[in-house]
């Protein structure tokens, strides 16, 4: 089976390429490297001892995509390529709609031209919106409250609609990720954000290596276990394995659209993550309590039982493994892939 992985050089994409290659699948990556480095793919090959095909290409380039499909027999697509910063998305909404929504339309059109109708899409827990009760379950009403979340929601609708046309051959798996952290246990690939990280785990890791001075904890007055925000952290390798299962499931002959939460099904607070990281690394993380960050929710976590029932997948790796693997990656590569 040959899988086209858009955004395959990115954080989740690179870990998924490892799992696909180790599962014996052929991998073709399309990435324009706007938020990643080719070195990540070189390291994927080093970890697995297997080669993959790399195409330096923007998914909005239909002609370029046609050449990729014409020169490789692609059975399915895992579609990671997109912009992902919630704050930035409200500053540059048109760039987000163009990249994430128009990019997916271009990709799906070219797929259909080449009679490739199987796609796994990176959606997000953010589509549930601020009013959803926890745990989030796939049947809840959605209502994202930021531009990034709306791009994910629109793509979900577009792919679901493609499944709805008469005699549609589309087979779609919409994966709603919770909070991926961690790194491959080799310490060779991991999250390498540009500039100052927006997300908790890379921020803590950069404080630990001395790149940043101190963590700002955004709010300690939420109605949670210790007042700090609670999230469902999932090891990126578990998440990658979820994609292998999702793509395998599409190998069955039933068309249609399925939605799966990929989370661990339990939450940890900011301070619990800090403590776990300190224990794994032996380094004290200085932090200050700061005001709440606009748009943040107090607490959310997944009901991931549907993925367990239908994809035969569940998150296995503990928070201790998540922080230990993050630390190995960050301490081995204090400057990321540079
Ligand atoms: P990432 O930025 O590390 O990876 C995205 C990759 O896509 C990068 O390699 C980037 O260069 C590439 N890319 C972006 N636009 C492109 C385009 N137009 N053409 C070709 N390549 C393009 O992000 P990630 O954390 O690996 O996330 C992967 C996907 O999962 C994204 O769609 C993201 O929105 C989604 N997601 C991420 C999280 C998270 O917390 N990391 C949570 C939920 C959903
Ligand atoms: N936090 C801090 N300090 C920081 C960064 C984060 O205290 O420097 C806190 C946040 O307030 C929150 C928790 O750590 O309580 C997690 O924050 P992240 O930024 O790591 O993650 P979010 O839950 O805000 O968002 C992530 C992805 C989004 C995605 C969402 C749901 O970044 O793209 O999960 O899947 F939409």
PDB file of N, CA and C in Angstrom, residues 1-5 16-28 44 48 50-53 75-76 78 240-251:
ATOM      1  N   UNK A   1       0.850  -1.202   0.000  1.00  0.00           N
ATOM      2  CA  UNK A   1       0.000   0.000   0.000  1.00  0.00           C
ATOM      3  C   UNK A   1       0.884   1.250   0.000  1.00  0.00           C
ATOM      4  N   UNK A   2       0.573   2.228  -0.872  1.00  0.00           N
ATOM      5  CA  UNK A   2       1.347   3.471  -0.922  1.00  0.00           C
ATOM      6  C   UNK A   2       0.482   4.619  -0.405  1.00  0.00           C
ATOM      7  N   UNK A   3       1.036   5.366   0.545  1.00  0.00           N
ATOM      8  CA  UNK A   3       0.287   6.452   1.173  1.00  0.00           C
ATOM      9  C   UNK A   3       0.970   7.789   0.857  1.00  0.00           C
ATOM     10  N   UNK A   4       0.188   8.731   0.364  1.00  0.00           N
ATOM     11  CA  UNK A   4       0.677  10.097   0.188  1.00  0.00           C
ATOM     12  C   UNK A   4       0.439  10.837   1.497  1.00  0.00           C
ATOM     13  N   UNK A   5       1.504  11.406   2.064  1.00  0.00           N
ATOM     14  CA  UNK A   5       1.383  12.116   3.334  1.00  0.00           C
ATOM     15  C   UNK A   5       1.645  13.591   3.080  1.00  0.00           C
ATOM     16  N   UNK A  16       4.296   9.999  11.929  1.00  0.00           N
ATOM     17  CA  UNK A  16       3.403   9.079  11.214  1.00  0.00           C
ATOM     18  C   UNK A  16       4.148   8.374  10.081  1.00  0.00           C
ATOM     19  N   UNK A  17       5.047   9.093   9.411  1.00  0.00           N
ATOM     20  CA  UNK A  17       5.854   8.452   8.355  1.00  0.00           C
ATOM     21  C   UNK A  17       6.643   7.277   8.933  1.00  0.00           C
ATOM     22  N   UNK A  18       7.204   7.452  10.137  1.00  0.00           N
ATOM     23  CA  UNK A  18       7.949   6.352  10.775  1.00  0.00           C
ATOM     24  C   UNK A  18       7.036   5.138  10.940  1.00  0.00           C
ATOM     25  N   UNK A  19       5.845   5.370  11.473  1.00  0.00           N
ATOM     26  CA  UNK A  19       4.940   4.236  11.746  1.00  0.00           C
ATOM     27  C   UNK A  19       4.447   3.590  10.452  1.00  0.00           C
ATOM     28  N   UNK A  20       4.209   4.393   9.420  1.00  0.00           N
ATOM     29  CA  UNK A  20       3.759   3.824   8.133  1.00  0.00           C
ATOM     30  C   UNK A  20       4.864   2.951   7.539  1.00  0.00           C
ATOM     31  N   UNK A  21       6.101   3.472   7.545  1.00  0.00           N
ATOM     32  CA  UNK A  21       7.224   2.705   6.975  1.00  0.00           C
ATOM     33  C   UNK A  21       7.432   1.422   7.778  1.00  0.00           C
ATOM     34  N   UNK A  22       7.320   1.543   9.113  1.00  0.00           N
ATOM     35  CA  UNK A  22       7.524   0.348   9.939  1.00  0.00           C
ATOM     36  C   UNK A  22       6.391  -0.657   9.766  1.00  0.00           C
ATOM     37  N   UNK A  23       5.230  -0.184   9.319  1.00  0.00           N
ATOM     38  CA  UNK A  23       4.110  -1.099   9.028  1.00  0.00           C
ATOM     39  C   UNK A  23       4.219  -1.676   7.614  1.00  0.00           C
ATOM     40  N   UNK A  24       5.304  -1.339   6.920  1.00  0.00           N
ATOM     41  CA  UNK A  24       5.542  -1.931   5.590  1.00  0.00           C
ATOM     42  C   UNK A  24       4.885  -1.184   4.442  1.00  0.00           C
ATOM     43  N   UNK A  25       4.401   0.028   4.710  1.00  0.00           N
ATOM     44  CA  UNK A  25       3.765   0.801   3.633  1.00  0.00           C
ATOM     45  C   UNK A  25       4.805   1.678   2.918  1.00  0.00           C
ATOM     46  N   UNK A  26       4.502   2.000   1.654  1.00  0.00           N
ATOM     47  CA  UNK A  26       5.347   2.955   0.920  1.00  0.00           C
ATOM     48  C   UNK A  26       4.826   4.363   1.206  1.00  0.00           C
ATOM     49  N   UNK A  27       5.744   5.314   1.303  1.00  0.00           N
ATOM     50  CA  UNK A  27       5.361   6.677   1.696  1.00  0.00           C
ATOM     51  C   UNK A  27       5.875   7.696   0.679  1.00  0.00           C
ATOM     52  N   UNK A  28       4.951   8.563   0.230  1.00  0.00           N
ATOM     53  CA  UNK A  28       5.313   9.706  -0.612  1.00  0.00           C
ATOM     54  C   UNK A  28       4.908  10.959   0.170  1.00  0.00           C
ATOM     55  N   UNK A  44      13.728  10.421   9.574  1.00  0.00           N
ATOM     56  CA  UNK A  44      12.725   9.341   9.486  1.00  0.00           C
ATOM     57  C   UNK A  44      13.355   8.137   8.787  1.00  0.00           C
ATOM     58  N   UNK A  48      14.102   4.374  10.486  1.00  0.00           N
ATOM     59  CA  UNK A  48      13.437   3.172   9.960  1.00  0.00           C
ATOM     60  C   UNK A  48      14.353   2.329   9.080  1.00  0.00           C
ATOM     61  N   UNK A  50      14.527   2.820   6.050  1.00  0.00           N
ATOM     62  CA  UNK A  50      13.776   2.695   4.797  1.00  0.00           C
ATOM     63  C   UNK A  50      13.713   4.052   4.101  1.00  0.00           C
ATOM     64  N   UNK A  51      13.548   4.027   2.794  1.00  0.00           N
ATOM     65  CA  UNK A  51      13.504   5.273   2.030  1.00  0.00           C
ATOM     66  C   UNK A  51      12.060   5.704   1.803  1.00  0.00           C
ATOM     67  N   UNK A  52      11.864   7.009   1.729  1.00  0.00           N
ATOM     68  CA  UNK A  52      10.562   7.523   1.298  1.00  0.00           C
ATOM     69  C   UNK A  52      10.798   8.513   0.163  1.00  0.00           C
ATOM     70  N   UNK A  53       9.719   8.873  -0.531  1.00  0.00           N
ATOM     71  CA  UNK A  53       9.820   9.840  -1.629  1.00  0.00           C
ATOM     72  C   UNK A  53       9.419  11.200  -1.083  1.00  0.00           C
ATOM     73  N   UNK A  75      -2.541   4.862  -3.021  1.00  0.00           N
ATOM     74  CA  UNK A  75      -3.770   4.174  -2.586  1.00  0.00           C
ATOM     75  C   UNK A  75      -4.600   5.037  -1.636  1.00  0.00           C
ATOM     76  N   UNK A  76      -3.927   5.851  -0.815  1.00  0.00           N
ATOM     77  CA  UNK A  76      -4.645   6.663   0.175  1.00  0.00           C
ATOM     78  C   UNK A  76      -3.803   7.876   0.528  1.00  0.00           C
ATOM     79  N   UNK A  78      -2.959  10.726   3.656  1.00  0.00           N
ATOM     80  CA  UNK A  78      -3.108  11.260   5.016  1.00  0.00           C
ATOM     81  C   UNK A  78      -2.752  12.740   4.916  1.00  0.00           C
ATOM     82  N   UNK A 240       0.358   8.855  15.931  1.00  0.00           N
ATOM     83  CA  UNK A 240       0.827   8.350  14.625  1.00  0.00           C
ATOM     84  C   UNK A 240       0.268   6.952  14.371  1.00  0.00           C
ATOM     85  N   UNK A 241       0.270   6.116  15.397  1.00  0.00           N
ATOM     86  CA  UNK A 241      -0.265   4.749  15.235  1.00  0.00           C
ATOM     87  C   UNK A 241      -1.758   4.780  14.930  1.00  0.00           C
ATOM     88  N   UNK A 242      -2.452   5.764  15.482  1.00  0.00           N
ATOM     89  CA  UNK A 242      -3.873   5.928  15.169  1.00  0.00           C
ATOM     90  C   UNK A 242      -4.104   6.168  13.682  1.00  0.00           C
ATOM     91  N   UNK A 243      -3.156   6.875  13.046  1.00  0.00           N
ATOM     92  CA  UNK A 243      -3.270   7.119  11.596  1.00  0.00           C
ATOM     93  C   UNK A 243      -3.069   5.840  10.795  1.00  0.00           C
ATOM     94  N   UNK A 244      -2.141   5.008  11.254  1.00  0.00           N
ATOM     95  CA  UNK A 244      -1.919   3.736  10.547  1.00  0.00           C
ATOM     96  C   UNK A 244      -3.208   2.909  10.617  1.00  0.00           C
ATOM     97  N   UNK A 245      -3.824   2.893  11.792  1.00  0.00           N
ATOM     98  CA  UNK A 245      -5.082   2.139  11.932  1.00  0.00           C
ATOM     99  C   UNK A 245      -6.180   2.745  11.065  1.00  0.00           C
ATOM    100  N   UNK A 246      -6.248   4.069  11.032  1.00  0.00           N
ATOM    101  CA  UNK A 246      -7.306   4.728  10.242  1.00  0.00           C
ATOM    102  C   UNK A 246      -7.127   4.413   8.763  1.00  0.00           C
ATOM    103  N   UNK A 247      -5.899   4.423   8.294  1.00  0.00           N
ATOM    104  CA  UNK A 247      -5.661   4.179   6.870  1.00  0.00           C
ATOM    105  C   UNK A 247      -5.924   2.706   6.536  1.00  0.00           C
ATOM    106  N   UNK A 248      -5.591   1.829   7.475  1.00  0.00           N
ATOM    107  CA  UNK A 248      -5.901   0.398   7.260  1.00  0.00           C
ATOM    108  C   UNK A 248      -7.408   0.189   7.155  1.00  0.00           C
ATOM    109  N   UNK A 249      -8.129   0.884   7.985  1.00  0.00           N
ATOM    110  CA  UNK A 249      -9.597   0.755   8.013  1.00  0.00           C
ATOM    111  C   UNK A 249     -10.184   1.186   6.659  1.00  0.00           C
ATOM    112  N   UNK A 250      -9.550   2.182   6.016  1.00  0.00           N
ATOM    113  CA  UNK A 250     -10.053   2.636   4.716  1.00  0.00           C
ATOM    114  C   UNK A 250      -9.809   1.600   3.626  1.00  0.00           C
ATOM    115  N   UNK A 251      -9.012   0.593   3.915  1.00  0.00           N
ATOM    116  CA  UNK A 251      -8.752  -0.437   2.917  1.00  0.00           C
ATOM    117  C   UNK A 251      -9.944  -1.376   2.759  1.00  0.00           C
TER     118      UNK A 251
END
